[in-house]
Amino acid sequence: MDKEMTGAEMVIEALADQGVEHVFGYPGGAVLPIYDALFQQQKVQHILVRHEQGAVHAAEGYARSTGKVGCVLVTSGPGATNAVTGLTDALMDSTPLVCLTGQVPTHLIGNDAFQECDTVGITRPCTKHNYLVKTIGDLPRVLHEAFHIAKSGRPGPVVVDIPKDIQFAKGIYSRPREFQHKGYRPKIKGDLDRIKAAIEIMRHAKRPLFYTGGGVVNSGPEASHFLRELVKLTGFPITSTLMGLGAYAASDPQWLGMLGMHGTYEANMSMHDCDVMICIGARFDDRITGRLDAFSPGSKKIHVDIDPSSINKNVKADLPIIGDCAHVLEDMVRLWRSTAAQADKAALEAWWKQIDKWRARRSLAYKNSNEVIKPQYAISRLYELTKDRDAYITTEVGQHQMWAAQFYRFEQPNRWMTSGGLGTMGYGLPAAVGVQLAHPNSLVIDIAGEASVLMTMQEMSTAVQYELPIKIFIINNQYMGMVRQWQELLHGGRYAHSYTEALPDFVKLAEAYHAVGIRCERPGDVDGAIREMLAVNRPVIFDCVVDPNENCFPMIPSGRAHNEMLLGDATLSVEEAITEEGKVMV
Amino acid sequence: MNTTHYPAAGVSQQIETHTLSVLVDNEPGVLARVIGLFSGRGYNIDSLTVSETEHEKHLSRITIVTRGTPMVIEQIKNQLDRLVPVHRVIDMTVAGPHIERELAMVKVRGKGEHRMEALRLADAFRARVIDASTESFVFEITGASEKIESFVALMIPLGLVEVSRTGIVAIGRGPEGM
Ligand SMILES: Cc1ncc(C[n+]2csc(CCOP(=O)(O)OP(=O)(O)O)c2C)c(N)n1
Ligand SMILES: [Mg+2]
C-alpha cells in the first residue's frame, strides 16, 4: 500500500483516508503546493471562505452538527494568525478540528521570512496539540495522529504546520493502521466501583438533579440515548448548560430548561437546593456556578467527565468518575436496571412539587407588544414555524444568543451550534455555512445580532458561491444589547459605545451579496415574513427590527447565588436586587 | 453591587509545596509546552530541571517544584497529564518517601585566612574543589537545597563570586520505579 508521493499529495491522501469530504480554506504562497494537489483530484472538496476565521468557524459548525472532525487549510503568517480566534473557540468548546497551516521553507524558519510567524508558538495555548513537520518522513504519521488526537478523548483543535519545502519533498505514504499513541491514551470506561457508588447515592437521593453539558453531545448520539433512558428510569429532573442543549428533549416534562446566568428559575433553584447533583459532561463554568461559596451548598456532587483536569477545578466533586459520557451512562442504566434500584418515590414527589412551584413563576415570561417586535416573540415565532422542519440553529453572541437558548426548544443533539466558552461574536454565520454544507437539504438558521453578524458578514459571499441557502435571522436591536444591559445594570446606564451607529441597510446588503433581504418591523408581520424567508431556497438576511431596550431575563446578577435571581416580569424584584448605591446610579 | 461579571476569588486555602516528576517524550517544544502551561495558567515554578533519561525510548524526566493550594496542585498535575507528549506525572511529595538532591557550583575568591576558611567549610560540607587558581576556588556541592543554601550563605563573607545550581531532582526510595 506504500506509495511515493509529494508532501502536498500526502496531505490530500491523508484527508481522503480520514474520510474528509470538505476542507474550508484560503490560499496563499506557503500552501500553494497543497492547492495545486487539491486542483488535480476529486476526493476532497475545497470550500473557499472569505477570511480564515470564517474557515475555522465553518469547520466548527460542520463538526458540531455531524460529530466528524472539521478540516481547515490556511497559509502561513496572516493566514495562521487569522485562524487563532476560531482555534481558541474550538478549544474552549471541545470541537474536533484539524487545521493545516503552510509555513515558510524549513531553512528560512527563524529568519523573519516573508509571511513567517511562529505558528506552533502562537497556537500552542489555543490547540489541544500542534505539530511543526520538519521532515517528510514524519508527515503521514503526524497527519493521522492529528485526526486521532482531535477526535478522541476530550475533542479539540489540532494544528499541523507544514513548511513549503516539505510540501514539495517526496516520501513514502502509507495508510493508517489502528495506532496507539505512545503516551496519549484517554480513559474511556469509567471505574465500575465508582459508578456503583454513584447509583447508591442516586437511590437514596431526596432532591436529585441531573446537570449535563456539551460533553454529552460530544460523546455522540449514544450518550444522549442513554441519558434519556437514565432520566426516565430514575424520574429525576434534568437541566443542562448552553452547550448541552438538545442532548435531552426540551419537550419532556422532566426537562427544567437551561441553567446558569440566564437559565430558568426552576433550573437554578433546583441546582441550589438539590441534595444530589449528577453532573455529566459539564465543567462548572463560572456562568453556571455564580458565587462559588454559595453554589449548591447542600449537595453531594457526582461528576462524570472524560477530562480529569475538569474535575475539582472550580467545585470539589464528592464522587468523580473519569470516562466517556456514553460509556458511563450506559453502565449507569445497566446498573440501575440490574440492581432494581428504586428512587425514593415519596421524597421525589415532594421535590417535584417544589419544582412545580418554581416553574409556576414562569421565569421566561415577557411583556409582549402590538407596536414593537419583542425579541423573545420573534424567536418564539421562528421556533413555532420551524419546529416541524429538519432545522439546525447557530447563533452569534449576545442577548439574542441567550433568547435563542431560552425560546428555541431543541429535541435532538447536534442541532444547536453556539460559541459558549469563548463567546465569539461572528461565530454564527460561518458556522451556518459549515452546517449547511454538511446538511444540504436541511434548514439552517443563524439567530444573529446586528453587531455580531457584521464581524464575519463577508462569509455571505461564501454562502452565495456554494449555493448554501442559510438564513441569517438578525435580532436587530441596534445595540450591542448584552453590553447595553450590563451598562444599564452595573454602570449607571452610561451606554459607552454600545450603540451600533451607522448600521448598513441589511436588505440592500443581502442584495449586494446576490442574496435575498427581508425586513420586518411590526409584530403582526412576523409570521408572514418568516414564512417568506422559509420559502426562499437561497441565502437570506432577515432584518428583524426589535425593541432596542429589552433586557434578557432571568439573570443571576454578578456575584450572586442561584437563589438570588433577577426575574424579568417582576420589576420590583429587579429594584430590590440592586443595592442603594446601584439605584442612585441607574 | 459587584460590577464585574466574574465570581469573586474563592476563599484561599493553605499553600503547599510539591515536587512533581514528569516523564515526557523528548521531542522539540516539549519543555515550551510545560513552561507555557505554568505561565499561561498562572502556576508557580520554584525549580525545574530536565534531561533525557532514557535515550533509546526518547524519554526525558522533568522535575518541577511548585507551590499552590491543594486544588491548584491537583489542577497542575491534571493539566500536565493532559499534554500529549506527557507520559506520567508523579507527585513525589505524596507518592511516598523520596530523595531530593541538587548540585551547585560555587565560585569563591579570596586570599589568606578567608581562603583557608572556605576550604575548611567545604570539607565540612563535603564540597569538592573542582577548579582552583591562586586566588579562587570553584566548589562542587551536592545535597538537599537547604544544605546548599547554608553553604552558599557561609561563603558570602569569604568572597562568594557566583553560584550555578541545577535545581532539584528527585527519586523515590525503595525498589520501585516511577
Ligand atoms: C469578538 C467579540 N468582541 C466583543 C465581545 C463582547 N460582547 C459580548 S456581547 C456583545 C454585543 C453583541 O451585540 P449584538 O450582536 O448586536 O447582540 P445583542 O446582544 O444585541 O443581541 C459584545 C460586544 C464578544 N463577545 N466577542
Ligand atoms: Mg444587537
PDB file of C-alpha atoms in Angstrom, chain A residues 367-471:
ATOM      1  CA  LYS A 367     -44.469  41.514  28.160  1.00  0.00           C
ATOM      2  CA  ASN A 368     -45.430  41.285  24.536  1.00  0.00           C
ATOM      3  CA  SER A 369     -46.370  44.333  22.490  1.00  0.00           C
ATOM      4  CA  ASN A 370     -48.531  45.177  19.499  1.00  0.00           C
ATOM      5  CA  GLU A 371     -46.355  48.078  18.406  1.00  0.00           C
ATOM      6  CA  VAL A 372     -42.839  46.804  18.547  1.00  0.00           C
ATOM      7  CA  ILE A 373     -41.426  43.346  17.980  1.00  0.00           C
ATOM      8  CA  LYS A 374     -40.143  41.829  21.192  1.00  0.00           C
ATOM      9  CA  PRO A 375     -37.037  39.748  20.516  1.00  0.00           C
ATOM     10  CA  GLN A 376     -38.445  36.872  22.566  1.00  0.00           C
ATOM     11  CA  TYR A 377     -41.581  36.949  20.438  1.00  0.00           C
ATOM     12  CA  ALA A 378     -39.587  36.864  17.194  1.00  0.00           C
ATOM     13  CA  ILE A 379     -37.614  33.808  18.324  1.00  0.00           C
ATOM     14  CA  SER A 380     -40.738  32.069  19.673  1.00  0.00           C
ATOM     15  CA  ARG A 381     -42.416  32.529  16.298  1.00  0.00           C
ATOM     16  CA  LEU A 382     -39.318  31.363  14.479  1.00  0.00           C
ATOM     17  CA  TYR A 383     -39.403  28.263  16.652  1.00  0.00           C
ATOM     18  CA  GLU A 384     -43.100  27.586  16.098  1.00  0.00           C
ATOM     19  CA  LEU A 385     -42.803  27.992  12.350  1.00  0.00           C
ATOM     20  CA  THR A 386     -39.711  25.791  12.006  1.00  0.00           C
ATOM     21  CA  LYS A 387     -40.054  23.174  14.755  1.00  0.00           C
ATOM     22  CA  ASP A 388     -41.515  20.558  12.421  1.00  0.00           C
ATOM     23  CA  ARG A 389     -38.697  21.007   9.976  1.00  0.00           C
ATOM     24  CA  ASP A 390     -35.277  19.456   9.916  1.00  0.00           C
ATOM     25  CA  ALA A 391     -33.708  22.564  11.451  1.00  0.00           C
ATOM     26  CA  TYR A 392     -30.214  23.434  12.687  1.00  0.00           C
ATOM     27  CA  ILE A 393     -29.626  26.636  14.657  1.00  0.00           C
ATOM     28  CA  THR A 394     -26.406  28.580  15.024  1.00  0.00           C
ATOM     29  CA  THR A 395     -26.046  31.879  16.887  1.00  0.00           C
ATOM     30  CA  GLU A 396     -23.812  34.849  17.331  1.00  0.00           C
ATOM     31  CA  VAL A 397     -23.059  36.151  20.836  1.00  0.00           C
ATOM     32  CA  GLY A 398     -25.182  38.437  22.966  1.00  0.00           C
ATOM     33  CA  GLN A 399     -28.754  38.758  24.157  1.00  0.00           C
ATOM     34  CA  HIS A 400     -30.137  37.124  21.024  1.00  0.00           C
ATOM     35  CA  GLN A 401     -27.994  34.067  21.799  1.00  0.00           C
ATOM     36  CA  MET A 402     -29.489  33.751  25.263  1.00  0.00           C
ATOM     37  CA  TRP A 403     -33.009  34.305  23.956  1.00  0.00           C
ATOM     38  CA  ALA A 404     -32.394  31.658  21.307  1.00  0.00           C
ATOM     39  CA  ALA A 405     -31.279  29.250  24.050  1.00  0.00           C
ATOM     40  CA  GLN A 406     -34.394  30.088  26.069  1.00  0.00           C
ATOM     41  CA  PHE A 407     -37.046  30.208  23.342  1.00  0.00           C
ATOM     42  CA  TYR A 408     -35.878  27.801  20.679  1.00  0.00           C
ATOM     43  CA  ARG A 409     -36.516  24.320  22.001  1.00  0.00           C
ATOM     44  CA  PHE A 410     -34.207  21.517  20.961  1.00  0.00           C
ATOM     45  CA  GLU A 411     -35.311  17.918  20.777  1.00  0.00           C
ATOM     46  CA  GLN A 412     -32.122  16.374  19.386  1.00  0.00           C
ATOM     47  CA  PRO A 413     -28.378  16.757  19.924  1.00  0.00           C
ATOM     48  CA  ASN A 414     -26.101  18.341  17.285  1.00  0.00           C
ATOM     49  CA  ARG A 415     -28.840  20.795  16.279  1.00  0.00           C
ATOM     50  CA  TRP A 416     -27.530  23.753  18.260  1.00  0.00           C
ATOM     51  CA  MET A 417     -24.214  25.405  17.382  1.00  0.00           C
ATOM     52  CA  THR A 418     -23.184  28.338  19.560  1.00  0.00           C
ATOM     53  CA  SER A 419     -19.968  29.809  20.869  1.00  0.00           C
ATOM     54  CA  GLY A 420     -20.188  29.034  24.578  1.00  0.00           C
ATOM     55  CA  GLY A 421     -16.774  29.065  26.192  1.00  0.00           C
ATOM     56  CA  LEU A 422     -15.174  31.865  24.236  1.00  0.00           C
ATOM     57  CA  GLY A 423     -18.330  33.805  23.347  1.00  0.00           C
ATOM     58  CA  THR A 424     -17.092  34.717  19.895  1.00  0.00           C
ATOM     59  CA  MET A 425     -19.168  37.327  18.077  1.00  0.00           C
ATOM     60  CA  GLY A 426     -19.123  36.395  14.400  1.00  0.00           C
ATOM     61  CA  TYR A 427     -19.321  32.650  15.028  1.00  0.00           C
ATOM     62  CA  GLY A 428     -22.823  32.024  13.782  1.00  0.00           C
ATOM     63  CA  LEU A 429     -22.755  32.991  10.130  1.00  0.00           C
ATOM     64  CA  PRO A 430     -19.693  30.968   9.096  1.00  0.00           C
ATOM     65  CA  ALA A 431     -20.811  28.137  11.385  1.00  0.00           C
ATOM     66  CA  ALA A 432     -24.100  28.103   9.451  1.00  0.00           C
ATOM     67  CA  VAL A 433     -22.106  27.825   6.220  1.00  0.00           C
ATOM     68  CA  GLY A 434     -20.391  24.713   7.590  1.00  0.00           C
ATOM     69  CA  VAL A 435     -23.628  23.211   8.911  1.00  0.00           C
ATOM     70  CA  GLN A 436     -25.434  23.771   5.618  1.00  0.00           C
ATOM     71  CA  LEU A 437     -22.628  22.179   3.676  1.00  0.00           C
ATOM     72  CA  ALA A 438     -22.879  19.069   5.858  1.00  0.00           C
ATOM     73  CA  HIS A 439     -26.685  19.042   5.650  1.00  0.00           C
ATOM     74  CA  PRO A 440     -27.556  20.403   2.212  1.00  0.00           C
ATOM     75  CA  ASN A 441     -31.274  19.676   2.460  1.00  0.00           C
ATOM     76  CA  SER A 442     -31.843  20.898   5.991  1.00  0.00           C
ATOM     77  CA  LEU A 443     -32.950  24.279   7.242  1.00  0.00           C
ATOM     78  CA  VAL A 444     -30.002  26.162   8.746  1.00  0.00           C
ATOM     79  CA  ILE A 445     -30.675  29.397  10.619  1.00  0.00           C
ATOM     80  CA  ASP A 446     -28.195  31.736  12.276  1.00  0.00           C
ATOM     81  CA  ILE A 447     -30.019  33.603  15.015  1.00  0.00           C
ATOM     82  CA  ALA A 448     -27.860  36.718  14.926  1.00  0.00           C
ATOM     83  CA  GLY A 449     -27.303  40.106  16.489  1.00  0.00           C
ATOM     84  CA  GLU A 450     -26.758  43.054  14.176  1.00  0.00           C
ATOM     85  CA  ALA A 451     -23.380  43.839  15.767  1.00  0.00           C
ATOM     86  CA  SER A 452     -22.015  40.283  15.828  1.00  0.00           C
ATOM     87  CA  VAL A 453     -23.022  39.390  12.322  1.00  0.00           C
ATOM     88  CA  LEU A 454     -21.006  42.259  10.886  1.00  0.00           C
ATOM     89  CA  MET A 455     -17.839  40.651  12.226  1.00  0.00           C
ATOM     90  CA  THR A 456     -17.967  37.819   9.693  1.00  0.00           C
ATOM     91  CA  MET A 457     -20.552  39.128   7.226  1.00  0.00           C
ATOM     92  CA  GLN A 458     -18.152  38.537   4.349  1.00  0.00           C
ATOM     93  CA  GLU A 459     -18.967  34.820   4.530  1.00  0.00           C
ATOM     94  CA  MET A 460     -22.309  35.612   2.870  1.00  0.00           C
ATOM     95  CA  SER A 461     -20.210  35.602  -0.241  1.00  0.00           C
ATOM     96  CA  THR A 462     -19.162  32.006   0.501  1.00  0.00           C
ATOM     97  CA  ALA A 463     -22.790  31.002   1.079  1.00  0.00           C
ATOM     98  CA  VAL A 464     -23.788  32.527  -2.253  1.00  0.00           C
ATOM     99  CA  GLN A 465     -20.877  30.978  -4.139  1.00  0.00           C
ATOM    100  CA  TYR A 466     -21.670  27.457  -2.933  1.00  0.00           C
ATOM    101  CA  GLU A 467     -25.469  27.948  -3.091  1.00  0.00           C
ATOM    102  CA  LEU A 468     -25.890  27.338   0.614  1.00  0.00           C
ATOM    103  CA  PRO A 469     -29.380  28.614   1.492  1.00  0.00           C
ATOM    104  CA  ILE A 470     -28.545  29.697   5.063  1.00  0.00           C
ATOM    105  CA  LYS A 471     -30.968  32.033   6.817  1.00  0.00           C
TER     106      LYS A 471
END
